[in-house]
Coordinates of C-alpha atoms in Angstrom, one line a residue:
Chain A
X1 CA 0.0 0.0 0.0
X2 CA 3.0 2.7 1.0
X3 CA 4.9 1.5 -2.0
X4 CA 1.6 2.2 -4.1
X5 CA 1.4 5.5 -2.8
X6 CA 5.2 6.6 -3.3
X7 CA 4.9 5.5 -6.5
X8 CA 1.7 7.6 -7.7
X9 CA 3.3 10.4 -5.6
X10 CA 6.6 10.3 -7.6
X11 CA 4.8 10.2 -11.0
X12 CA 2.6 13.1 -10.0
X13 CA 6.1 15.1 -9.8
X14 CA 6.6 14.8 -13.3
X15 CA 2.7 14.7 -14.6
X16 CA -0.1 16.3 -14.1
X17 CA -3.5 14.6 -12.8
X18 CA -6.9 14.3 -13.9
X19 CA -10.3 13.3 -12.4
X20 CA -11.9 10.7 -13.8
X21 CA -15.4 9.6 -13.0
X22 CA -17.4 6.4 -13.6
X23 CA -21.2 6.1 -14.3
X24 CA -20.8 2.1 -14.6
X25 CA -24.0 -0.1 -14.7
X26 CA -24.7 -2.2 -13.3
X27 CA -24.2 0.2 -10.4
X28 CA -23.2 -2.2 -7.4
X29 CA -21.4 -5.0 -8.6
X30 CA -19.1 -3.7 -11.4
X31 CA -15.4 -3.8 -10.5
X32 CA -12.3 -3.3 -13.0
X33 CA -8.9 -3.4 -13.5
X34 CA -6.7 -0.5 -13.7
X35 CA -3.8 -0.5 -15.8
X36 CA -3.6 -4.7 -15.8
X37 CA -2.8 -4.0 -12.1
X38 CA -5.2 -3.0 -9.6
X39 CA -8.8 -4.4 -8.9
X40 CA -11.0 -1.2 -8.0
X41 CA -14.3 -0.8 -7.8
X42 CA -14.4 3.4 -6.9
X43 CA -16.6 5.3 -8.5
X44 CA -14.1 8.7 -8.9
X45 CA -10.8 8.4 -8.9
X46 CA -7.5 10.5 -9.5
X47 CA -5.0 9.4 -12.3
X48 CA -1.9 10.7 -14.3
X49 CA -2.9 12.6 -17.2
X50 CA -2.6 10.3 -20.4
X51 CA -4.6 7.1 -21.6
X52 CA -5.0 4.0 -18.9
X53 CA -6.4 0.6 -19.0
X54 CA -9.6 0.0 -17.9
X55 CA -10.9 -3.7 -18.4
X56 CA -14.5 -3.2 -16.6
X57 CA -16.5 -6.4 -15.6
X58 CA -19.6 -7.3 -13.4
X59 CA -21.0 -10.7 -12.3
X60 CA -22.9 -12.6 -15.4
X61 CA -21.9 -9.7 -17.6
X62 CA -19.4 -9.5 -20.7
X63 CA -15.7 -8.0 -19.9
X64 CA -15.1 -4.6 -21.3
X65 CA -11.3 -3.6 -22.1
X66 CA -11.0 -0.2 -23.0
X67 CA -8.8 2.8 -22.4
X68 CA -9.7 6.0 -20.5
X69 CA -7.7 8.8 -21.4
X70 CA -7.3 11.6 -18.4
X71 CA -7.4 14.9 -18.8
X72 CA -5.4 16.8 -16.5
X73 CA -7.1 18.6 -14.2
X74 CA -10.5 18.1 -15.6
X75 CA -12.9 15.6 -14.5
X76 CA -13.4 13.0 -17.2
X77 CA -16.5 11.3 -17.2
X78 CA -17.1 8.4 -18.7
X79 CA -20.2 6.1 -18.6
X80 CA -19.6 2.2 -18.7
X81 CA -22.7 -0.2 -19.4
X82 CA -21.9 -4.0 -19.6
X83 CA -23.6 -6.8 -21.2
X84 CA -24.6 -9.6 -20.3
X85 CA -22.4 -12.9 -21.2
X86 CA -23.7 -14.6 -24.0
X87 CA -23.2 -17.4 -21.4
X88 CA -25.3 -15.9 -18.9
X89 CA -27.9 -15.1 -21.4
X90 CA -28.4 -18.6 -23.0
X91 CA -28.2 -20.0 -19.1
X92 CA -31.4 -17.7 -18.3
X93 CA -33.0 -19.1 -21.5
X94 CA -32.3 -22.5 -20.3
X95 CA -33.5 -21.6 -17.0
X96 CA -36.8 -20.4 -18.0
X97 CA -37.2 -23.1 -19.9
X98 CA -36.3 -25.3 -17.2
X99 CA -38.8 -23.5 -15.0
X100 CA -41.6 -23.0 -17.3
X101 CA -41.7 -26.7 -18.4
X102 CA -41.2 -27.5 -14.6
X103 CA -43.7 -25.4 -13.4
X104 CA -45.9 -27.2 -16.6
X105 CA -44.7 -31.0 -15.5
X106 CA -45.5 -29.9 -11.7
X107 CA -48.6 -28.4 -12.0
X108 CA -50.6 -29.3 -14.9
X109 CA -50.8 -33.3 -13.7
X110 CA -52.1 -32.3 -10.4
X111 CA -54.6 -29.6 -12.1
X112 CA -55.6 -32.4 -14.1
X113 CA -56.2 -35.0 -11.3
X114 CA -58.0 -32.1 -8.8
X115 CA -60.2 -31.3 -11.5
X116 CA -60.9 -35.1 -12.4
X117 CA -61.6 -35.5 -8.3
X118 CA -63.9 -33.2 -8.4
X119 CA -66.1 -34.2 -11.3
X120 CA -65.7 -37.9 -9.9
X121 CA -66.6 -36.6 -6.8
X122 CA -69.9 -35.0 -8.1
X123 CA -70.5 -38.2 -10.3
X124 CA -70.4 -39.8 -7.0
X125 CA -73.2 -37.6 -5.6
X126 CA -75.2 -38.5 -8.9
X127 CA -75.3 -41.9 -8.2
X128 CA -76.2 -41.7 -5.2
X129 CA -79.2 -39.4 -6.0
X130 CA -79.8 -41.6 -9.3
X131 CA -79.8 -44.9 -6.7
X132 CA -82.2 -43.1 -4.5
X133 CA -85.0 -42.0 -7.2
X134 CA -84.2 -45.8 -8.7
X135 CA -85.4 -47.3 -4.6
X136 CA -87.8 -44.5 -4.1
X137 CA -89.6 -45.7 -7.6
X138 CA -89.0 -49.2 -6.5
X139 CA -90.9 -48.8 -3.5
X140 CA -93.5 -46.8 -4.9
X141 CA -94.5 -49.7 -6.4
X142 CA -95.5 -51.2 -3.4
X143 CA -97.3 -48.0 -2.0
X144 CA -99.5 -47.5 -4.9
X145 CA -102.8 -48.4 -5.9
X146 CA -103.6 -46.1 -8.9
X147 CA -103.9 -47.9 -11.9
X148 CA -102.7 -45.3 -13.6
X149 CA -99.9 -44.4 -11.6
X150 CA -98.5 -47.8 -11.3
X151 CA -98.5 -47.6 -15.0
X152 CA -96.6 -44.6 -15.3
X153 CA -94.5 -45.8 -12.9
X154 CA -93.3 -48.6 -14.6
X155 CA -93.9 -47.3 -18.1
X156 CA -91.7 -44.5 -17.5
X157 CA -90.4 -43.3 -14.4
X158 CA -88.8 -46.9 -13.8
X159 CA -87.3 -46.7 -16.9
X160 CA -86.1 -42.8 -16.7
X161 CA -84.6 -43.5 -13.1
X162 CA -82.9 -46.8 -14.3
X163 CA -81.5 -44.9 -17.4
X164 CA -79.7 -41.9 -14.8
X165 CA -78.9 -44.5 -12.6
X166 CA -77.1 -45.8 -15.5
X167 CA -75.5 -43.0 -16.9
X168 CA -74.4 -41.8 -13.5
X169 CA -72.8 -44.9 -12.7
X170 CA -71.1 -44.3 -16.4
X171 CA -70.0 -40.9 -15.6
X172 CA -68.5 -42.3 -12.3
X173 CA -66.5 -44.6 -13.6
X174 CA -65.1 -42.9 -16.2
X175 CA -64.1 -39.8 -13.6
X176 CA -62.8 -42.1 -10.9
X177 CA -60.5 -43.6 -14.2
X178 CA -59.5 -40.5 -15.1
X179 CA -58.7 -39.2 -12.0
X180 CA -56.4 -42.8 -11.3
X181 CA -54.9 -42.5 -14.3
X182 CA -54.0 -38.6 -13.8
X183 CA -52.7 -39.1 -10.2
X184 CA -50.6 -41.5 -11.3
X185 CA -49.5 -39.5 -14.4
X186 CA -48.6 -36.7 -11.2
X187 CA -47.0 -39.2 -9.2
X188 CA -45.0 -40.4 -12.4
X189 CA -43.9 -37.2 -13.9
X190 CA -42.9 -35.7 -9.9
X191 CA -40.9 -38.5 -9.8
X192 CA -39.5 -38.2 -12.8
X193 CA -38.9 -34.6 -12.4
X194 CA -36.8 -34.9 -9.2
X195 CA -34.0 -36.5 -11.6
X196 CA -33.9 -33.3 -13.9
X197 CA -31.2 -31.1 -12.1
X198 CA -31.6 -27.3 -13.0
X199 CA -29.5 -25.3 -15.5
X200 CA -26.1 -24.1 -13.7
X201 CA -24.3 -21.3 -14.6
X202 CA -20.5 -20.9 -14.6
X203 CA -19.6 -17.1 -14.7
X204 CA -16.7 -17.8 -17.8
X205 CA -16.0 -14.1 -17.6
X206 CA -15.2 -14.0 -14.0
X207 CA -12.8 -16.3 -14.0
X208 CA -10.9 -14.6 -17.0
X209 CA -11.4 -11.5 -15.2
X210 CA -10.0 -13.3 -12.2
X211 CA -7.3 -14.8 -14.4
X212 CA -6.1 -11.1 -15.2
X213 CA -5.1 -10.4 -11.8
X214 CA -4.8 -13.8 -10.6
X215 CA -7.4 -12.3 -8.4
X216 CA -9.6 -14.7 -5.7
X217 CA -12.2 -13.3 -4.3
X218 CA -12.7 -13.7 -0.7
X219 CA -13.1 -12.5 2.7
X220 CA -9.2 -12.0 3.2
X221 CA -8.9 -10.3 -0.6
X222 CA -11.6 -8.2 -0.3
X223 CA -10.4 -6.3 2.7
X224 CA -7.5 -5.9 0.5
X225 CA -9.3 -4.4 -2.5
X226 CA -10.4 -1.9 -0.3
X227 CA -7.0 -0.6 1.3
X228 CA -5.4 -0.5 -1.8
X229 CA -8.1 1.6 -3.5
X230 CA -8.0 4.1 -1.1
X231 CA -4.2 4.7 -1.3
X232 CA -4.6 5.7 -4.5
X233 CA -7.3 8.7 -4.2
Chain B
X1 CA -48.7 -47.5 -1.0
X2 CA -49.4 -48.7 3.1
X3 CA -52.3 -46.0 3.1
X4 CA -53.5 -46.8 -0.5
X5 CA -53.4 -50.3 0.4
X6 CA -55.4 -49.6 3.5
X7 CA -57.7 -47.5 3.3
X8 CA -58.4 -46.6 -0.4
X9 CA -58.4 -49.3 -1.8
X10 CA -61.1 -51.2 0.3
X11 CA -62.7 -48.0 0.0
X12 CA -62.7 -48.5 -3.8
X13 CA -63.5 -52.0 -3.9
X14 CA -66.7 -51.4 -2.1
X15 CA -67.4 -48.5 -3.9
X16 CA -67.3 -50.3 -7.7
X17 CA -69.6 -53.4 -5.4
X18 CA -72.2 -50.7 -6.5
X19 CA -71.9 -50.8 -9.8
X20 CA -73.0 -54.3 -9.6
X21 CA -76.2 -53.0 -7.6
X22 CA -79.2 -55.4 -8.8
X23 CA -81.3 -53.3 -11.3
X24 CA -85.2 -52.8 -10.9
X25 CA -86.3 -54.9 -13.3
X26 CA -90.2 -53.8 -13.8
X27 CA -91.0 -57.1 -15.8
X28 CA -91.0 -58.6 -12.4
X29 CA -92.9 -55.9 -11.1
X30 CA -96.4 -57.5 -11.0
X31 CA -97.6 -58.7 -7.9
X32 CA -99.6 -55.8 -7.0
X33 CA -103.3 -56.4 -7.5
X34 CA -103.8 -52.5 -8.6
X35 CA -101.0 -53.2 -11.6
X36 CA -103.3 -53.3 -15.1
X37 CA -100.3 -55.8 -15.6
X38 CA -100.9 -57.8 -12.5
X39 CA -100.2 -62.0 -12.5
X40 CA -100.6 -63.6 -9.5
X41 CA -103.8 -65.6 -7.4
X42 CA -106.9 -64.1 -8.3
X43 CA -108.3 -60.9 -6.5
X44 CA -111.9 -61.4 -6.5
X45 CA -113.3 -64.6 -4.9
X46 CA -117.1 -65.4 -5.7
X47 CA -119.4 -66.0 -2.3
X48 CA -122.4 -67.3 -3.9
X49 CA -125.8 -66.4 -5.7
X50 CA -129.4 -66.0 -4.4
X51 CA -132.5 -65.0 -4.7
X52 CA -133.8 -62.0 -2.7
X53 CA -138.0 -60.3 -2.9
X54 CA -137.6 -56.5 -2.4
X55 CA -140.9 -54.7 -1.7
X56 CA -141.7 -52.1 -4.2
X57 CA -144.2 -49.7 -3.4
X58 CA -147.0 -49.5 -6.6
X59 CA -145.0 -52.1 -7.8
X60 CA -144.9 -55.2 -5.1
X61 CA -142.6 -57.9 -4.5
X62 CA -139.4 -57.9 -7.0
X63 CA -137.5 -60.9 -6.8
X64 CA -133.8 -59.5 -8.0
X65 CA -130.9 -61.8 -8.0
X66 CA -127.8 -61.2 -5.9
X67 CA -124.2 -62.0 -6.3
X68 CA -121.7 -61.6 -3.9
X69 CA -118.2 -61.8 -3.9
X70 CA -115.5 -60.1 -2.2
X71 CA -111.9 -59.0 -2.6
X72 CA -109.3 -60.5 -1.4
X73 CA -107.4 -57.9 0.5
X74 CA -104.6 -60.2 1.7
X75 CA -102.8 -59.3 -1.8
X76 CA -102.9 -55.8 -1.3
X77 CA -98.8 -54.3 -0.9
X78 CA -99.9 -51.9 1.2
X79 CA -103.3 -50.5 3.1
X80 CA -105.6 -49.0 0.4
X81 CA -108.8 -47.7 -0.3
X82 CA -110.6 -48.4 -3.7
X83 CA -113.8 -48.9 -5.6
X84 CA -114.6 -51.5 -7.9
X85 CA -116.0 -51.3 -11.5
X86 CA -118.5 -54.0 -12.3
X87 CA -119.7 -55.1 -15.7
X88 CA -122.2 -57.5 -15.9
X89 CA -121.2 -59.6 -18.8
X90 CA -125.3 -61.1 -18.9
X91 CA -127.1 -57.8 -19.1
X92 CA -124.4 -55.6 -20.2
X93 CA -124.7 -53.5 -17.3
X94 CA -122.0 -51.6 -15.1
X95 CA -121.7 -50.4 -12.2
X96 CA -118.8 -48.5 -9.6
X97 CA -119.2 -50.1 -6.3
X98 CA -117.4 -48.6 -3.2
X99 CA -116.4 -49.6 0.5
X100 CA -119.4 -49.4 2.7
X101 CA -117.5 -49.5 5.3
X102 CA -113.6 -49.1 5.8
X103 CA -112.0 -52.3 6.1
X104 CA -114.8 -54.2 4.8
X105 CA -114.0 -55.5 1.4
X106 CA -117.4 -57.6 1.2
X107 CA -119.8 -57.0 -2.1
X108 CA -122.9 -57.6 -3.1
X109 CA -124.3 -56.9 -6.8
X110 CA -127.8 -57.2 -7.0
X111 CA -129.6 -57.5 -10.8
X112 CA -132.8 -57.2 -12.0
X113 CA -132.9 -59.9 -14.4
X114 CA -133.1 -63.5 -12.6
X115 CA -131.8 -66.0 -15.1
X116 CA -131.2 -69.9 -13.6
X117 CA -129.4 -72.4 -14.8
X118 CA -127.0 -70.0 -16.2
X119 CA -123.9 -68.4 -15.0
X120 CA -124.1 -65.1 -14.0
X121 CA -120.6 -63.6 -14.7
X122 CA -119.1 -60.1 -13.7
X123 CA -116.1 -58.6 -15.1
X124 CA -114.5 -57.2 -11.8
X125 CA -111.9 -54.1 -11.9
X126 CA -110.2 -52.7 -9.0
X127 CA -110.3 -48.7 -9.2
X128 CA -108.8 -46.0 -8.6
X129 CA -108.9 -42.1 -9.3
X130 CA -111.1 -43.2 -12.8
X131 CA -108.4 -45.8 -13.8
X132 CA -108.7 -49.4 -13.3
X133 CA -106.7 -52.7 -13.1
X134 CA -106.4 -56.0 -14.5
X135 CA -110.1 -57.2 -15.4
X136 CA -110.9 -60.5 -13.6
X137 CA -113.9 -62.3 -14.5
X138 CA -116.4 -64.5 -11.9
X139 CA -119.2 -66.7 -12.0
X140 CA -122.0 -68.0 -10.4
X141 CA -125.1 -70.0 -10.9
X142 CA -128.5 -70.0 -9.7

């Protein structure tokens, strides 16, 4: 850090310095490389007059290498946006994708097998009611002692009740199968989906970033990063 | 596959039983004696013929014949009242006779026309609300 210092400070004799002032986006997270030396991540900083190295890069976005010329004493601003990776960008695509059809493998199945509960469920009820009319006409039989009625009853309402007790019991059956067959499709396909792993993203750029410096981020480095950069200003 | 095993699928099995629920079949619907369609014992029983002399006034003594019969209320399903239509297959006559009294199920058909040696036969209907059953036919002879 003192040997930094001395060293700016023994330039400045001979050169003037500039301001120069960084509007980089993203706003939090972009650090760069100054002059193939120092990792900074400073906003404003003060530099020897002439051009300088800038190689600008933020988590999942592209590397920018560029040079910054300074201006002695003027402030220089300069306003860095950075891509995103191709990397990064076809890993989000993935990622949706891996998420939509997820969401779609997850969901849809037990939609299905809800829905099909229910409408078994109400076919259910039906049949019951259609079993109740078909007893209730049954026992009418017994009850009644009007010609008439006793024809009707067995010339039609019989016949009418037998015919929803019929279809009801149809309708049942076919829910109830399609609500096995779409739980188990759920069951299957949730099973099936706890062996596909998400996308995963490896930052390329960072570690070519990284590779500049031979820079590792952690705790220990970061503290550094810090000290150094205020040194220089 | 413990709780599937246990519980639903017992559940199920007795569920489906009820698709095998025995049908009403209404062909073998026809023991009820008010059924137009009805098979079974016969629901009038003759009780015999006579002779009985009603006083007239102006006119005198009428001798009118007299069948009875009754119904057999043992086939009823259930406690009913009804009437019974009458045709009197001799004269061509009909007639709607009711209960006299509740419970009683006793009739008496009383015709002008005395004619021995020959069967007097009724067409006998049991009645309800202007519709009527299975026709049964009886006999008797003076």
């Amino acid at each position: 850090m003192l040997l930094g210092t001395i060293l700016v400070s023994a330039r400045s004799v001979a050169q003037s310095t500039g301001q120069v002032r960084l509007l980089m986006e993203p706003a939090g997270t972009t650090s760069y490389l100054l002059d193939n030396e120092h990792r900074m991540v400073q906003r404003e900083l003060n530099l020897l007059e002439g051009p300088h190295r800038f190689v600008f890069w933020a988590p999942e976005r592209k590397m920018l290498d560029t040079t910054i010329t300074v201006v002695p004493d003027r402030v220089t601003e300069v306003r860095i946006v950075l891509r995103y990776a191709e990397e990064y960008i076809s890993y989000r695509d993935d990622l949706r994708r891996y998420e939509r059809g997820h969401g779609l493998v997850r969901h849809v199945p037990a939609v299905v097998a809800g829905a099909a509960a229910i409408w078994a469920g109400a076919s259910l009820i039906r049949w019951g009611k259609a079993d109740r009319t078909l007893s209730d006409a049954e026992e009418a039989y017994i009850t009644l002692a009007d010609p008439g009625d006793i024809a009707d009853l067995k010339g039609k309402r019989i016949p009418d009740a037998k015919q929803d007790f019929r279809n009801a019991r149809a309708q049942f059956i076919v829910a109830s199968g399609v609500f096995a067959l779409s739980a188990g499709a759920t069951w299957f396909v949730r099973e099936r989906a706890k062996d596909r792993q998400p996308p995963t993203y490896e930052d390329k750029e960072r570690i070519r970033f990284e590779g500049l410096t031979g820079w590792n981020e952690g705790p220990g480095r970061a503290g550094l990063l810090a000290t150094f950069s205020l040194s220089i200003r | 596959m413990n709780t599937f095993s246990r519980t639903l699928l017992p559940a199920l099995l007795v569920l489906f039983a009820g698709c095998y629920k025995d049908e009403v079949d209404t062909g073998s619907l026809t023991n009820n004696p008010f059924d137009p369609e009805y098979v079974g014992p016969s629901v009038f029983e003759m009780q015999g013929t006579s002779v009985q002399v009603t006083f007239i006034p102006g006119i005198g003594n009428v001798p009118q014949q007299v069948v009875e019969f009754r119904v057999r209320n043992e086939l009823f399903l259930s406690d009913v009242t009804y009437s019974v239509l009458l045709k009197d297959l001799g004269t061509g006559s009909t007639a709607e006779l009711r209960q006299a009294v509740a419970g009683s199920h006793g009739y008496s058909y009383v015709r002008d026309t005395i004619i021995e040696q020959v069967p007097a036969c009724l067409e006998l209907r049991l009645s309800n609300n202007f519709s009527a059953a299975k026709a049964e036919v009886i006999c008797a002879t003076l």
